Each structure stands twice: as C-alpha cells, then as structure tokens.
Coordinates of C-alpha atoms in Angstrom, one line a residue:
M1 CA 58.9 55.6 -0.7
R2 CA 55.1 55.9 -0.5
F3 CA 54.8 54.5 -4.0
V4 CA 57.0 51.6 -3.0
F5 CA 55.0 50.8 0.2
A6 CA 51.8 51.1 -1.9
I7 CA 53.1 48.6 -4.4
V8 CA 54.1 46.2 -1.6
A9 CA 50.6 46.6 0.0
F10 CA 48.9 45.9 -3.4
I11 CA 50.9 42.7 -3.9
A12 CA 50.3 41.5 -0.4
A13 CA 46.6 42.2 -0.8
A14 CA 46.4 40.3 -4.0
V15 CA 48.1 37.3 -2.4
L16 CA 45.8 37.3 0.6
I17 CA 42.6 37.8 -1.3
G18 CA 43.7 35.2 -3.8
L19 CA 44.3 32.7 -1.0
G20 CA 41.0 33.5 0.6
I21 CA 39.1 33.0 -2.7
A22 CA 41.0 29.8 -3.4
Q23 CA 40.0 28.3 -0.1
R24 CA 36.4 28.6 -1.1
T25 CA 36.9 27.4 -4.7
V26 CA 39.8 25.3 -5.9
F27 CA 40.9 24.1 -2.4
L28 CA 37.3 23.6 -1.0
E29 CA 36.8 20.1 0.3
P30 CA 33.5 18.1 -0.5
D31 CA 30.6 18.8 1.8
R32 CA 29.4 15.2 2.0
V33 CA 30.6 11.6 1.7
A34 CA 28.5 8.9 0.0
L35 CA 28.5 5.1 -0.1
Q36 CA 26.4 3.2 -2.5
T37 CA 25.8 -0.4 -3.6
A38 CA 23.8 -2.3 -6.1
I39 CA 21.3 -4.9 -4.9
D40 CA 21.1 -8.1 -6.9
T41 CA 18.8 -10.4 -4.9
E42 CA 15.7 -12.6 -5.3
A43 CA 14.7 -11.7 -1.7
D44 CA 11.7 -9.4 -1.1
Y45 CA 13.3 -7.4 1.7
I46 CA 16.5 -5.4 2.3
V47 CA 17.8 -4.5 5.7
I48 CA 20.3 -1.7 6.2
D49 CA 22.3 -2.6 9.4
P50 CA 23.2 -0.1 12.1
D51 CA 26.9 -0.4 11.2
A52 CA 26.2 0.8 7.7
L53 CA 24.2 3.8 9.0
A54 CA 27.0 4.6 11.4
A55 CA 29.9 4.3 8.9
H56 CA 30.4 8.1 9.1
P57 CA 29.2 10.6 11.7
G58 CA 26.3 12.9 11.2
K59 CA 22.8 12.7 9.8
Q60 CA 22.2 10.0 7.2
T61 CA 20.5 10.7 3.9
I62 CA 19.2 7.4 2.5
S63 CA 18.5 7.1 -1.2
V64 CA 16.7 4.0 -2.5
L65 CA 16.1 3.5 -6.2
G66 CA 13.9 0.9 -7.9
D67 CA 11.7 0.2 -10.9
G68 CA 8.4 0.5 -9.1
T69 CA 7.0 1.4 -5.7
V70 CA 9.7 1.9 -3.1
F71 CA 9.0 1.5 0.6
V72 CA 11.5 2.5 3.3
A73 CA 10.9 2.3 7.1
Y74 CA 13.2 2.4 10.2
G75 CA 12.8 0.9 13.6
R76 CA 14.7 -0.8 16.4
S77 CA 17.1 -3.4 15.0
S78 CA 15.5 -6.2 17.1
D79 CA 12.1 -5.3 15.7
V80 CA 13.3 -5.2 12.1
D81 CA 15.0 -8.5 12.5
A82 CA 11.9 -10.0 14.0
W83 CA 9.8 -8.9 11.1
V84 CA 12.0 -10.2 8.3
R85 CA 13.5 -13.3 9.9
A86 CA 10.9 -15.6 8.6
D87 CA 11.8 -14.8 4.9
D88 CA 14.9 -14.6 2.8
H89 CA 16.3 -11.1 2.9
A90 CA 19.5 -9.1 2.0
V91 CA 21.5 -7.3 4.6
V92 CA 23.5 -4.2 3.7
G93 CA 26.4 -3.8 6.1
Y94 CA 29.7 -1.9 6.2
D95 CA 33.2 -3.3 5.7
A96 CA 35.6 -1.1 7.7
K97 CA 38.7 -2.4 5.9
T98 CA 37.5 -1.5 2.4
G99 CA 35.3 1.4 3.4
E100 CA 32.5 0.1 1.3
L101 CA 29.0 -1.2 1.7
V102 CA 28.6 -5.0 1.5
V103 CA 25.5 -7.1 0.8
D104 CA 24.9 -10.5 2.4
E105 CA 22.1 -12.9 1.6
V106 CA 20.3 -14.3 4.7
A107 CA 18.0 -17.3 4.6
G108 CA 14.7 -17.1 6.3
E109 CA 14.2 -18.8 9.6
A110 CA 10.6 -19.9 10.3
P111 CA 10.9 -21.8 13.6
A112 CA 8.2 -24.4 14.2
T113 CA 6.3 -24.4 17.4
S114 CA 6.6 -27.3 19.8
D115 CA 3.3 -28.7 18.7
E116 CA 4.3 -28.5 15.1
A117 CA 7.6 -30.2 15.8
A118 CA 5.8 -33.0 17.6
D119 CA 3.5 -33.5 14.8
A120 CA 6.3 -33.5 12.3
S121 CA 8.2 -36.2 14.2
T122 CA 5.2 -38.6 14.2
E123 CA 4.0 -38.0 10.7
A124 CA 5.6 -39.4 7.5
T125 CA 7.2 -37.0 5.1
P126 CA 4.4 -35.8 2.8
A127 CA 4.8 -36.2 -0.9
E128 CA 5.9 -33.2 -2.9
P129 CA 3.0 -31.0 -4.1
P130 CA 2.1 -31.0 -7.8
A131 CA 4.1 -28.6 -9.9
E132 CA 1.0 -26.4 -10.5
E133 CA 0.5 -26.0 -6.7
A134 CA 4.2 -25.3 -6.2
A135 CA 4.1 -22.6 -8.8
E136 CA 1.1 -21.0 -7.2
T137 CA 2.9 -21.1 -3.9
D138 CA 6.0 -19.4 -5.3
A139 CA 3.9 -16.8 -7.1
A140 CA 2.2 -15.7 -3.8
P141 CA 3.0 -12.0 -3.2
A142 CA 5.3 -11.2 -0.3
A143 CA 3.8 -9.7 2.9
S144 CA 4.0 -5.9 2.8
P145 CA 5.8 -4.2 5.8
A146 CA 3.8 -1.0 5.2
G147 CA 1.8 0.2 8.2
S148 CA 3.4 -2.1 10.7
D149 CA 3.3 -0.9 14.3
L150 CA 7.0 -1.8 14.7
W151 CA 8.3 1.2 12.6
L152 CA 9.2 4.5 14.0
D153 CA 8.5 6.1 10.6
E154 CA 8.0 5.0 7.1
L155 CA 8.1 6.5 3.6
T156 CA 6.8 5.4 0.2
G157 CA 7.7 6.7 -3.2
D158 CA 7.4 6.0 -6.9
A159 CA 10.7 4.6 -8.2
S160 CA 12.8 6.3 -5.4
V161 CA 12.7 7.4 -1.8
I162 CA 15.2 10.0 -0.4
A163 CA 15.0 10.5 3.4
T164 CA 17.3 12.3 5.8
V165 CA 17.3 10.8 9.3
D166 CA 19.3 11.1 12.5
V167 CA 19.3 7.6 14.0
P168 CA 21.6 6.4 16.7
E169 CA 22.9 2.9 17.4
G170 CA 20.3 0.1 17.5
I171 CA 18.2 1.3 14.6
S172 CA 17.9 -0.5 11.3
V173 CA 16.2 0.3 8.0
I174 CA 13.9 -2.0 6.1
V175 CA 13.5 -1.6 2.3
A176 CA 10.9 -3.3 0.2
S177 CA 8.6 -2.6 -2.7
G178 CA 5.5 -2.4 -0.5
S179 CA 3.6 -4.0 -3.4
E180 CA 4.1 -6.7 -6.1
D181 CA 6.9 -4.7 -7.7
P182 CA 10.5 -6.0 -7.5
V183 CA 12.6 -5.0 -4.6
P184 CA 14.6 -1.8 -5.1
D185 CA 18.1 -2.5 -6.7
E186 CA 20.2 0.5 -5.5
V187 CA 20.9 1.8 -2.0
A188 CA 23.1 4.9 -1.2
I189 CA 23.8 6.5 2.1
T190 CA 25.2 10.1 2.4
W191 CA 26.7 11.9 5.4
P192 CA 27.5 15.6 5.7
L193 CA 31.2 16.7 6.0
D194 CA 32.6 19.7 7.8
N195 CA 34.1 21.7 4.9
A196 CA 34.3 25.0 6.7
T197 CA 37.3 27.2 5.8
P198 CA 37.9 29.2 9.0
W199 CA 40.8 31.2 7.5
A200 CA 39.1 32.4 4.4
G201 CA 37.4 35.3 6.2
P202 CA 40.6 36.6 7.9
L203 CA 42.5 36.3 4.6
L204 CA 39.9 38.2 2.6
V205 CA 39.5 40.9 5.2
S206 CA 43.2 41.3 5.7
G207 CA 43.7 41.5 2.0
T208 CA 41.0 44.1 1.7
V209 CA 42.6 46.2 4.5
L210 CA 46.0 46.0 2.8
F211 CA 44.4 47.1 -0.5
I212 CA 42.9 50.1 1.2
V213 CA 46.2 50.9 2.9
G214 CA 48.0 50.7 -0.4
L215 CA 45.4 52.9 -2.1
V216 CA 45.7 55.5 0.6
L217 CA 49.5 55.4 0.2
L218 CA 49.2 55.8 -3.5
L219 CA 46.8 58.7 -3.3
S220 CA 48.9 60.3 -0.6
G221 CA 52.1 59.9 -2.8
V222 CA 50.3 61.5 -5.9
L223 CA 49.1 64.5 -3.9
N224 CA 52.5 65.0 -2.3
H225 CA 54.2 64.8 -5.7
R226 CA 51.9 67.5 -7.1
R227 CA 52.5 69.8 -4.2
S228 CA 56.3 69.4 -4.5
R229 CA 56.3 70.7 -8.1
G230 CA 54.8 74.1 -7.2
P231 CA 55.1 77.4 -9.3
R232 CA 58.6 78.4 -10.8
R233 CA 59.8 82.0 -10.8
N234 CA 62.4 82.4 -13.7
L235 CA 60.5 80.8 -16.5
P236 CA 61.0 82.2 -20.0
K237 CA 58.2 84.2 -21.3
G238 CA 56.3 82.6 -24.0
P239 CA 53.8 84.2 -26.4
R240 CA 51.1 86.0 -24.8
G241 CA 48.4 84.1 -26.4
M242 CA 48.0 80.3 -26.4
P243 CA 46.6 78.7 -29.5
A244 CA 43.1 77.5 -29.0
R245 CA 44.1 73.9 -29.9
R246 CA 46.7 73.8 -27.1
K247 CA 44.1 75.1 -24.6
L248 CA 41.6 72.5 -25.7
A249 CA 44.2 69.7 -25.5
R250 CA 45.4 70.8 -22.0
S251 CA 41.8 71.0 -20.9
A252 CA 41.1 67.6 -22.2
S253 CA 44.2 66.2 -20.6
G254 CA 43.4 67.6 -17.2
G255 CA 39.8 66.3 -17.4
S256 CA 40.9 62.8 -18.2
S257 CA 43.3 62.6 -15.2
S258 CA 40.6 63.9 -12.9
G259 CA 38.2 61.2 -14.1
A260 CA 40.7 58.4 -13.7
G261 CA 41.5 59.6 -10.2
R262 CA 37.8 59.6 -9.2
R263 CA 37.3 56.0 -10.6
A264 CA 40.4 54.8 -8.8
F265 CA 39.1 56.3 -5.6
L266 CA 35.6 54.7 -6.0
A267 CA 37.0 51.2 -6.8
P268 CA 37.7 50.2 -3.2
L269 CA 34.3 51.5 -2.2
V270 CA 32.8 48.8 -4.4
L271 CA 35.4 46.1 -3.7
V272 CA 35.4 46.3 0.1
P273 CA 31.6 45.7 0.6
A274 CA 31.7 42.8 -1.9
L275 CA 34.5 41.1 -0.1
A276 CA 33.0 41.8 3.3
L277 CA 29.7 40.3 2.2
S278 CA 31.4 37.2 0.8
A279 CA 33.2 36.6 4.1
C280 CA 30.1 37.1 6.4
S281 CA 29.3 33.3 6.6
A282 CA 30.3 31.5 9.8
D283 CA 32.1 28.9 7.7
Y284 CA 34.7 31.6 6.7
W285 CA 35.8 32.2 10.3
P286 CA 37.5 30.2 13.0
S287 CA 35.5 29.0 16.0
F288 CA 36.8 29.3 19.5
D289 CA 34.1 27.1 21.1
G290 CA 35.5 23.7 20.1
G291 CA 34.2 23.4 16.5
S292 CA 32.6 25.1 13.6
E293 CA 29.0 25.6 13.2
A294 CA 29.0 23.0 10.4
S295 CA 30.3 20.3 12.7
E296 CA 27.7 21.2 15.3
T297 CA 25.0 20.8 12.7
A298 CA 26.3 17.3 11.8
T299 CA 26.1 16.2 15.5
A300 CA 23.0 18.1 16.4
T301 CA 20.6 17.0 19.2
P302 CA 19.0 13.7 18.3
T303 CA 15.5 13.8 16.7
P304 CA 12.7 11.8 18.4
S305 CA 13.8 8.8 16.3
A306 CA 17.2 8.9 18.0
E307 CA 15.6 9.2 21.4
A308 CA 13.6 6.2 20.6
G309 CA 16.7 4.2 19.9
E310 CA 18.3 4.9 23.2
A311 CA 16.3 2.1 24.8
A312 CA 17.4 -0.3 22.2
D313 CA 21.0 -0.7 23.5
D314 CA 22.6 -3.9 22.4
E315 CA 23.9 -4.4 25.9
T316 CA 20.5 -4.5 27.6
D317 CA 18.7 -7.8 28.1
A318 CA 15.2 -6.2 28.2
V319 CA 13.8 -3.3 26.2
P320 CA 10.4 -1.6 26.4
A321 CA 7.8 -3.1 24.1
V322 CA 7.4 0.2 22.3
T323 CA 8.9 3.7 22.3
E324 CA 7.1 6.9 22.9
P325 CA 7.2 8.1 19.3
Q326 CA 6.1 4.7 18.2
M327 CA 3.2 4.6 20.7
E328 CA 2.0 8.1 19.8
R329 CA 1.8 7.1 16.1
I330 CA 0.0 3.8 17.0
M331 CA -2.6 5.6 19.1
R332 CA -3.3 8.2 16.4
E333 CA -3.9 5.3 14.0
I334 CA -6.1 3.4 16.5
S335 CA -8.1 6.6 17.3
A336 CA -8.8 7.3 13.6
F337 CA -9.7 3.6 13.1
A338 CA -12.1 3.6 16.0
T339 CA -13.7 6.9 15.0
D340 CA -14.4 5.6 11.5
A341 CA -15.6 2.3 12.7
D342 CA -17.9 3.8 15.4
A343 CA -19.4 6.2 12.8
A344 CA -20.1 3.5 10.3
R345 CA -20.8 0.7 12.9
S346 CA -18.4 -1.5 10.9
S347 CA -18.3 -4.5 13.2
E348 CA -16.8 -6.7 10.4
V349 CA -13.4 -4.8 10.6
L350 CA -13.2 -4.3 14.3
D351 CA -10.9 -7.3 14.8
Q352 CA -8.2 -5.5 12.9
R353 CA -7.6 -3.3 16.0
F354 CA -9.7 -4.8 18.8
T355 CA -9.8 -8.1 20.7
G356 CA -11.1 -9.6 23.9
P357 CA -13.6 -7.6 26.0
A358 CA -12.9 -4.4 24.1
L359 CA -14.0 -6.1 20.8
E360 CA -17.0 -7.8 22.4
A361 CA -18.2 -4.5 23.9
R362 CA -17.9 -2.5 20.7
T363 CA -19.6 -5.3 18.6
A364 CA -22.6 -5.3 20.9
D365 CA -22.7 -1.5 20.9
Y366 CA -23.0 -1.4 17.1
V367 CA -25.9 -3.8 17.2
I368 CA -27.7 -1.6 19.9
R369 CA -27.1 1.6 17.9
G370 CA -28.7 0.0 14.9
S371 CA -32.0 0.4 16.7
L372 CA -31.1 3.1 19.2
P373 CA -28.7 5.5 17.4
D374 CA -28.3 7.8 20.4
Q375 CA -27.4 5.2 22.9
T376 CA -23.7 4.2 23.0
Q377 CA -21.7 2.3 25.5
A378 CA -18.4 2.4 23.6
V379 CA -15.5 4.2 25.4
A380 CA -14.1 6.9 23.1
I381 CA -10.5 6.6 22.1
P382 CA -9.0 10.1 21.6
P383 CA -5.7 10.4 19.6
G384 CA -3.8 11.9 22.6
P385 CA -1.9 13.2 24.4
L386 CA -0.6 10.3 26.3
S387 CA -0.4 11.1 30.0
V388 CA 0.8 7.7 31.1
M389 CA 2.6 5.1 28.9
L390 CA 3.8 1.9 30.5
P391 CA 5.2 -0.7 28.1
Q392 CA 6.1 -4.1 29.1
Q393 CA 9.8 -4.9 29.5
T394 CA 10.5 -7.6 26.9
A395 CA 13.5 -9.4 25.5
A396 CA 15.2 -7.9 22.5
D397 CA 14.9 -11.3 20.8
P398 CA 12.9 -12.1 17.7
E399 CA 11.9 -15.5 19.2
T400 CA 11.1 -14.6 22.8
G401 CA 10.1 -10.9 22.5
W402 CA 6.4 -11.6 21.9
P403 CA 3.5 -11.3 22.8
R404 CA 3.9 -7.7 24.0
T405 CA 1.7 -5.6 26.2
V406 CA 1.3 -1.9 26.7
L407 CA -0.8 0.1 29.2
T408 CA -1.5 3.8 28.3
V409 CA -3.7 6.6 29.6
I410 CA -5.0 9.1 27.0
E411 CA -6.3 12.5 28.0
S412 CA -9.6 13.5 26.5
G413 CA -8.1 16.5 24.6
S414 CA -10.3 19.6 24.5
D415 CA -13.1 18.1 26.5
E416 CA -11.9 18.7 30.1
A417 CA -15.1 17.2 31.6
A418 CA -14.5 13.8 29.9
A419 CA -12.6 11.2 32.0
P420 CA -9.1 10.1 30.7
T421 CA -9.2 6.7 28.9
A422 CA -6.9 3.8 30.0
L423 CA -6.1 1.2 27.4
V424 CA -4.4 -2.1 27.5
L425 CA -3.0 -3.2 24.1
Q426 CA -1.3 -6.4 23.0
Q427 CA 0.7 -7.5 20.0
E428 CA 0.8 -11.3 19.5
S429 CA 3.6 -11.4 16.9
P430 CA 5.9 -9.1 15.0
R431 CA 3.7 -9.1 11.9
E432 CA 0.5 -8.4 13.7
Q433 CA -0.7 -5.0 14.8
Y434 CA -1.4 -3.9 18.4
H435 CA -4.9 -4.7 19.4
V436 CA -6.9 -3.0 22.1
L437 CA -7.7 -5.6 24.8
Y438 CA -9.2 -3.3 27.5
T439 CA -10.9 0.1 27.4
V440 CA -11.5 1.8 30.8
S441 CA -12.6 5.2 31.8
L442 CA -10.6 6.4 34.8
A443 CA -12.4 7.5 38.0
P444 CA -11.8 11.0 39.3
G445 CA -11.0 10.1 42.8
P446 CA -8.3 7.4 43.2
E447 CA -4.7 8.5 42.8
F448 CA -2.8 6.8 39.9
P449 CA 0.4 5.1 41.2
D450 CA 3.9 6.0 40.2
V451 CA 5.2 3.9 37.3
A452 CA 8.5 3.5 35.4
P453 CA 9.3 5.9 32.6
A454 CA 8.4 4.8 29.1
S455 CA 12.0 4.4 28.1
V456 CA 12.4 1.7 30.8
G457 CA 9.0 0.0 30.9
A458 CA 7.7 -2.5 33.5
P459 CA 7.9 -6.3 33.8
L460 CA 4.7 -8.3 33.2
I461 CA 3.6 -10.0 36.5
A462 CA 2.4 -13.6 36.4
P463 CA -1.3 -14.1 37.3
D464 CA -0.4 -16.2 40.3
Y465 CA 2.3 -13.9 41.7
K466 CA 2.2 -14.0 45.5
G467 CA 4.0 -10.8 46.2
L468 CA 0.8 -8.7 46.2
V469 CA -1.9 -8.5 48.8
L470 CA -4.0 -10.5 46.3
A471 CA -2.6 -12.4 43.3
P472 CA -3.7 -10.8 40.0
S473 CA -5.8 -13.8 39.2
Q474 CA -7.7 -13.5 42.5
V475 CA -8.6 -9.8 42.2
S476 CA -11.6 -10.3 39.8
A477 CA -13.3 -13.1 41.9
A478 CA -12.7 -11.1 45.1
F479 CA -14.3 -7.9 43.7
A480 CA -17.2 -9.9 42.2
D481 CA -17.8 -11.2 45.8
V482 CA -17.8 -7.6 47.0
L483 CA -20.4 -6.6 44.4
M484 CA -22.6 -9.4 45.6
K485 CA -22.3 -9.0 49.3
G486 CA -21.0 -5.4 49.8
A487 CA -19.3 -4.7 53.1
D488 CA -20.2 -8.2 54.3
S489 CA -17.8 -9.8 51.9
E490 CA -14.7 -11.4 53.3
F491 CA -12.7 -9.5 50.7
A492 CA -14.1 -6.1 51.4
K493 CA -11.2 -5.4 53.7
Y494 CA -8.8 -5.5 50.8
F495 CA -10.5 -2.8 48.8
D496 CA -10.9 1.0 49.2
L497 CA -14.7 1.1 48.8
D498 CA -14.9 4.7 49.9
A499 CA -13.1 6.0 46.8
T500 CA -15.6 4.7 44.3
E501 CA -19.4 4.3 44.0
L502 CA -19.2 1.3 41.8
D503 CA -19.8 -1.2 44.6
D504 CA -23.0 0.7 45.7
K505 CA -24.1 1.2 42.1
L506 CA -23.8 -2.4 41.1
N507 CA -24.4 -4.1 44.5
A508 CA -26.7 -7.1 44.0
T509 CA -28.9 -6.4 47.0
N510 CA -29.4 -2.8 46.0
R511 CA -30.2 -3.7 42.4
T512 CA -32.7 -6.4 43.4
N513 CA -34.5 -4.1 45.8
E514 CA -34.7 -1.3 43.2
V515 CA -36.1 -3.5 40.4
Q516 CA -38.5 -5.5 42.5
G517 CA -39.7 -2.4 44.2
A518 CA -40.7 -0.9 40.9
N519 CA -42.3 -4.1 39.6
P520 CA -43.5 -6.5 42.4
T521 CA -44.7 -9.1 39.8
I522 CA -41.2 -10.2 38.9
S523 CA -38.2 -11.7 40.7
L524 CA -34.8 -10.5 39.9
S525 CA -31.6 -12.5 40.5
V526 CA -28.2 -10.9 40.2
S527 CA -24.9 -12.8 40.0
A528 CA -21.4 -11.6 39.5
A529 CA -18.3 -13.8 38.7
A530 CA -14.8 -13.4 37.5
G531 CA -14.5 -13.0 33.8
D532 CA -12.8 -15.4 31.4
E533 CA -10.6 -12.8 29.8
P534 CA -6.9 -12.8 30.4
V535 CA -5.6 -10.8 33.4
V536 CA -2.9 -8.3 32.7
A537 CA -0.6 -7.1 35.5
L538 CA 2.3 -4.6 35.1
A539 CA 4.6 -3.7 38.0
T540 CA 4.6 -0.2 39.6
N541 CA 7.6 1.6 41.2
D542 CA 6.6 0.5 44.7
A543 CA 6.5 -3.2 44.0
G544 CA 2.7 -3.1 43.5
A545 CA 0.9 -3.7 40.2
L546 CA -1.6 -2.3 37.8
V547 CA -4.1 -5.2 37.3
T548 CA -6.7 -5.2 34.4
T549 CA -9.4 -7.8 34.6
T550 CA -13.1 -8.4 34.0
V551 CA -16.2 -9.2 36.1
T552 CA -19.2 -10.7 34.4
R553 CA -22.6 -9.6 35.8
T554 CA -25.8 -11.4 34.9
E555 CA -29.4 -10.4 35.7
Q556 CA -32.4 -12.8 35.3
S557 CA -35.9 -11.4 35.5
R558 CA -38.7 -14.0 36.0
P559 CA -42.4 -13.5 36.5
N560 CA -43.6 -14.6 40.0
D561 CA -47.3 -14.5 39.5
G562 CA -47.7 -17.0 36.7
G563 CA -47.7 -14.2 34.1
T564 CA -45.1 -13.1 31.6
T565 CA -42.3 -10.6 31.4
G566 CA -40.0 -9.2 28.8
F567 CA -37.5 -6.4 27.9
Q568 CA -38.8 -2.9 28.2
D569 CA -39.5 -1.1 24.9
G570 CA -36.6 1.1 23.8
S571 CA -34.1 -0.7 26.2
P572 CA -30.6 -1.6 25.0
A573 CA -31.2 -5.2 26.0
R574 CA -34.2 -5.4 23.7
A575 CA -32.3 -3.9 20.9
L576 CA -29.3 -6.2 21.4
S577 CA -31.4 -9.4 21.8
G578 CA -34.0 -8.7 19.2
F579 CA -36.5 -10.4 21.6
T580 CA -39.6 -8.3 21.6
A581 CA -42.2 -10.8 23.0
Q582 CA -43.3 -11.5 26.5
S583 CA -42.0 -14.7 28.1
A584 CA -43.3 -16.9 30.9
K585 CA -39.7 -18.1 31.5
G586 CA -38.3 -14.6 31.9
V587 CA -35.4 -12.6 30.3
Q588 CA -31.8 -12.2 31.1
S589 CA -28.9 -9.9 30.2
T590 CA -25.1 -10.1 30.8
R591 CA -22.8 -7.2 31.3
D592 CA -19.0 -7.1 31.2
L593 CA -17.1 -4.9 33.7
Q594 CA -13.6 -4.0 32.5
L595 CA -11.7 -3.0 35.6
L596 CA -8.4 -1.4 36.3
F597 CA -7.0 -1.8 39.9
Y598 CA -3.9 -0.8 41.7
V599 CA -2.9 -3.7 43.9
P600 CA -0.2 -2.9 46.5
A601 CA 2.6 -5.2 47.6
V602 CA 2.4 -7.7 50.4
G603 CA 3.0 -5.9 53.7
S604 CA 1.6 -2.5 52.5
D605 CA -1.0 -0.7 54.5
E606 CA -2.7 0.6 51.4
P607 CA -5.9 -1.0 50.1
I608 CA -6.6 -2.1 46.6
R609 CA -7.8 0.9 44.6
L610 CA -10.2 0.7 41.7
L611 CA -8.7 3.3 39.3
G612 CA -11.4 3.0 36.5
W613 CA -14.0 0.8 34.9
S614 CA -16.3 0.5 31.9
E615 CA -19.6 -1.4 31.8
S616 CA -20.9 -2.9 28.6
L617 CA -24.0 -4.9 27.8
V618 CA -22.7 -7.9 25.8
S619 CA -25.7 -10.3 25.5
A620 CA -29.4 -10.5 26.2
S621 CA -32.0 -13.2 25.6
E622 CA -34.9 -15.1 26.9
V623 CA -34.1 -17.3 29.9
P624 CA -33.5 -20.8 28.4

C-alpha cells in the first residue's frame, strides 16, 4: 500500500507543481496595457488631455517619438490650454467606446483686445501682404514652450522621450519639438496591470510537500520490503566457493543500487529549495489586506505632481496662481538668474526676470558697483526654502486668469543672521515668465499674519477697498507723511511705530538736523511721497491684507553761503550720477523704499505693521 500511496502523492505533486508553474508562464497575464496613436498634423503643439491619461488606473508611462528634438511637459490643464490656445494644436483624447486614443485638430484662438477690436471696426480691411512677406510670416518658427513657468516638470530628448508620471485629474501634457524640428508624430501611453498569481505559491509549496511525502512513503516501502525478506533456514547448500566473477557481479550490483538510492534521496533536497525560492515573491501569494502588492504599487501615494493637481479641480471656480512644486522650481530658477546677473552686473538681461521697483533698484546697483564694487544695495534672492507662499486666487480660464500675482517669503538658508526675503512676483500672460516686482527684507520684530495655505491661495484686493483701516492705495501716502512728520502726523495713530526703527531712521527732521549739523554751509530739504508703482494687496485669514507698495524719498542739498556743493567722494550717489564737480545749484538724490505692510480689517484694534522694507538709491544728479 505504501507504494500505491507514494505513486498517488507523486502524481498529485506533479499536477500541483505543473499548475503553479503554468500560472507564472503560459497562463500569466500581461503586466501592462498600452495605447498609442500616430500624429499627422501641421500644428506645432500636441496636448494630451486628462481623459487620455486616465484611460486606465495607475502611473502613466508616456512615450513620444519624433524625427528631431522632442519636448514634453505637464501642468494644470487650464495652464496648458492657456499656453496653446493662440495657435493651432492637436489634442489627444480617449474614446471610451472604442478604447482607443483619438486625435482632434483645434484651431488657434487669438482674441483681440477691446482697443484692437475698436480699431478694426473703424479701419478699412487692409490689402493682402505680398507673397514674399506672407511666406516669411509662415516660415517664422513656432514659440518654444521650453522653460515656461507654467509647467510642473519638463523633459527634452533626441528623437524620443519616455517619462513615467503619476498625475491626477486636471493635469495635461504638452508635446512639441522645442526647436525648429517637426512636431513628434507618435504618442503612446502605458499603464501597469496587476498580474499577480496569488495561488502559484500555495500550489508550488503544496506540490513540493506532496512530493516529499511520496518520497518518504517510497523509501519507507523499500526498507520494509527488504526487512520482510530476511534470512531463510532450509536453503540447499551450494558449492563452498563462489566464482570470482559472481562475487564481482554481485558486488557491482549492490553498489549500483546503493548509489541510485542515494541520488533519489538527494533529489528532493535540491528540488525543494529551488521551488521554495521560486515562490518567495509576494506576487505568488494571496493578500488578505484587500489587494496584492502589485495593485498597491499601481495606486501608490501621489507624487508632488499629483498633489499639485489637487487644486486644479474642474469643479472649482478659482485656483491658486501657482502650486508649491511649481513655485519652488520658479524660485530656484530666479535665484540662479539673479546670482549670475549680480555677479556679472548684466543689467541688459535683468528685464527677463525683474520689473518695476525691483528692476530699477538692481539696475542702479549695477551702475554703483561699477565704481564701488564692495557696495551693494541689491536684496539677495536665495533659492529656498519657502517659508510662506501666498498665490493669488485666479480663475481657471485662459482668457481671464491673467495677470497673476504671488507673494512668497524665502529663508536665507545657511546664514541664520540674514533676514528672510519677501518677494512679490507677477506674470502678465501665459507665455511670459514670472517677474519679481518687489524685493523686501523682513524685519525681525513684527509678527507675520496667518495666511491661507498655498493650495487655496488668497484673493487679490482692489487698491480702493474700504474694508481695511486704510485702503491699500492710501497706505503709501500715509506712511510717507509719517516719515515727514513723525508722531505729529495725522496718520501716526494707524501705524505701530514702536515695532520698527524705520520712521526714526528716515524721519525728515532727524535727517535734516544730522546733515546740516555736520556741514552748516548747506541746506538740506527732504521730501517723501507715495510711489508710482502698482500697489499689491493680498487677503489674510483675518480679513486683513498684506500690502506691498513704495515710497519715494528725495534729498536736495544746496549751498547757503553763496558757495558750491557736490557729492562726497566715494559715495554711491556720486558713482550713480557720474557727477563729480561742485555745483552752486546743489545736488539731489532719490531713493525708493519698497515696503510690506500688514493692514488689519476695519473695526480691528490692531495697528498697521511694517513687516519689512528695502531702500535703494535709484537716481542722483545736479539740482536742475
């Protein structure tokens, strides 16, 4: 019976092991699903819609093939649409009925402004341009989307780009050549599939166990059979001697049986570890926590790009101007740009990333450092980290979503003694970069107010908004009056003057007494007025506002004894103006104060707090 049971065990083991191996070979399902389409278009841009990216669950592997340079970037769908809407482009979508990718041609929409529309209505239709001019216009290279601040990430390759991303709803992909090469002509998207075989492991192990059981039964049966034969008593006596050939044959026969038995015994010792190792993967075993490890991998925690897309819900009417990953990348680029420009004093390229008072301050600084290399007034822009990020809430609409504004505070990094830097950035249109409008060093005393999280953003407040103790447009003029009159100003009651020394440092009376006391032969006149730069106000959580504005401060020094006066040798004003002579009319200098205030809501007992400022000499000359 032992031999029968052993045979049954061997057969069952062979069936179970065969089924286990078949599950991982001939019956194994594909580990991914792919969709692809050929692109035949004259357009310069391809947009992969969110529905195409979400045709199957899991991370997306995007493969783009072309004949030249291939550029791939992804961002919020509203941002991608805003960037491409002015030009003809192809849109790759998903047809749920056929389960295939579809390509649609979309004509560019270049909306005319109201002024342009009015001009067009009053002017006659112009004649068609000559054929040569038209040909030149058609031959103009398409704008490159590479480097745009709208993208969450971008990749460039030669003839192909393959990228694995994990993007949620509300994210689109833009594909272009990034150069004068033709647009890529093939797009494929691949998603992972859960092809785990949870019963392969139990089958292999069960078959191995049955094989061992059958082997034990077989060996047990063989030993029992040998014992049952035993010695016999009434055997006929044979010849006393056995021929040497029979002894050798018997010896050889006994040795062969022994060797075969040992090999049969060692066989499972080799087979069992092999099968055990082959079944050690988690894909071979059932999971009792709701899914296999493979499925968990396909729906893993979203990457930063996915977190960025959470704010881009199609159901929301307003979205933050930028996301955190987007802003971190923008600030790294601006920091590197500013560092290079400051080192080279490249004022001709500053307008690529700076505008308004920030541009004016840095341009003047480069001129001053041309004569005085060790004197700088430019506020350093570290790459990060960002301690505060307050983007404007803006419409997710390509037509009404611009201009956009962001206020951010950047820590000084390793230099703990350096004050954090507050920046206000603006983007005028989708195809323009963010430009630094204000650069302010935060003061150590005043407490920064609570603001909305970066994923929500804050509404931009109108300059004449009456819900604050002072309208944003009035703050600059009011503080200029405080600088002129100090505590005697009618606006002094609105400001917390104890929290900062700026009013004492720049007080007109103090400054006049200081200069005229050191040089009684001159008369100094100091004036402060609201600057002409745009006022930026973003709401805080307590219905107040962060208001960024400027004050222009001018000093005129005139001789009062019929003599002459001029700029001191080695002074920044002399280096900026280039005026080295003495003048009977006197000399003058103008400084811009970039100011960041917290303005509380109407009815609050809190005063207006000056959170930070920067002072920049922007012009100097002889008094006209």
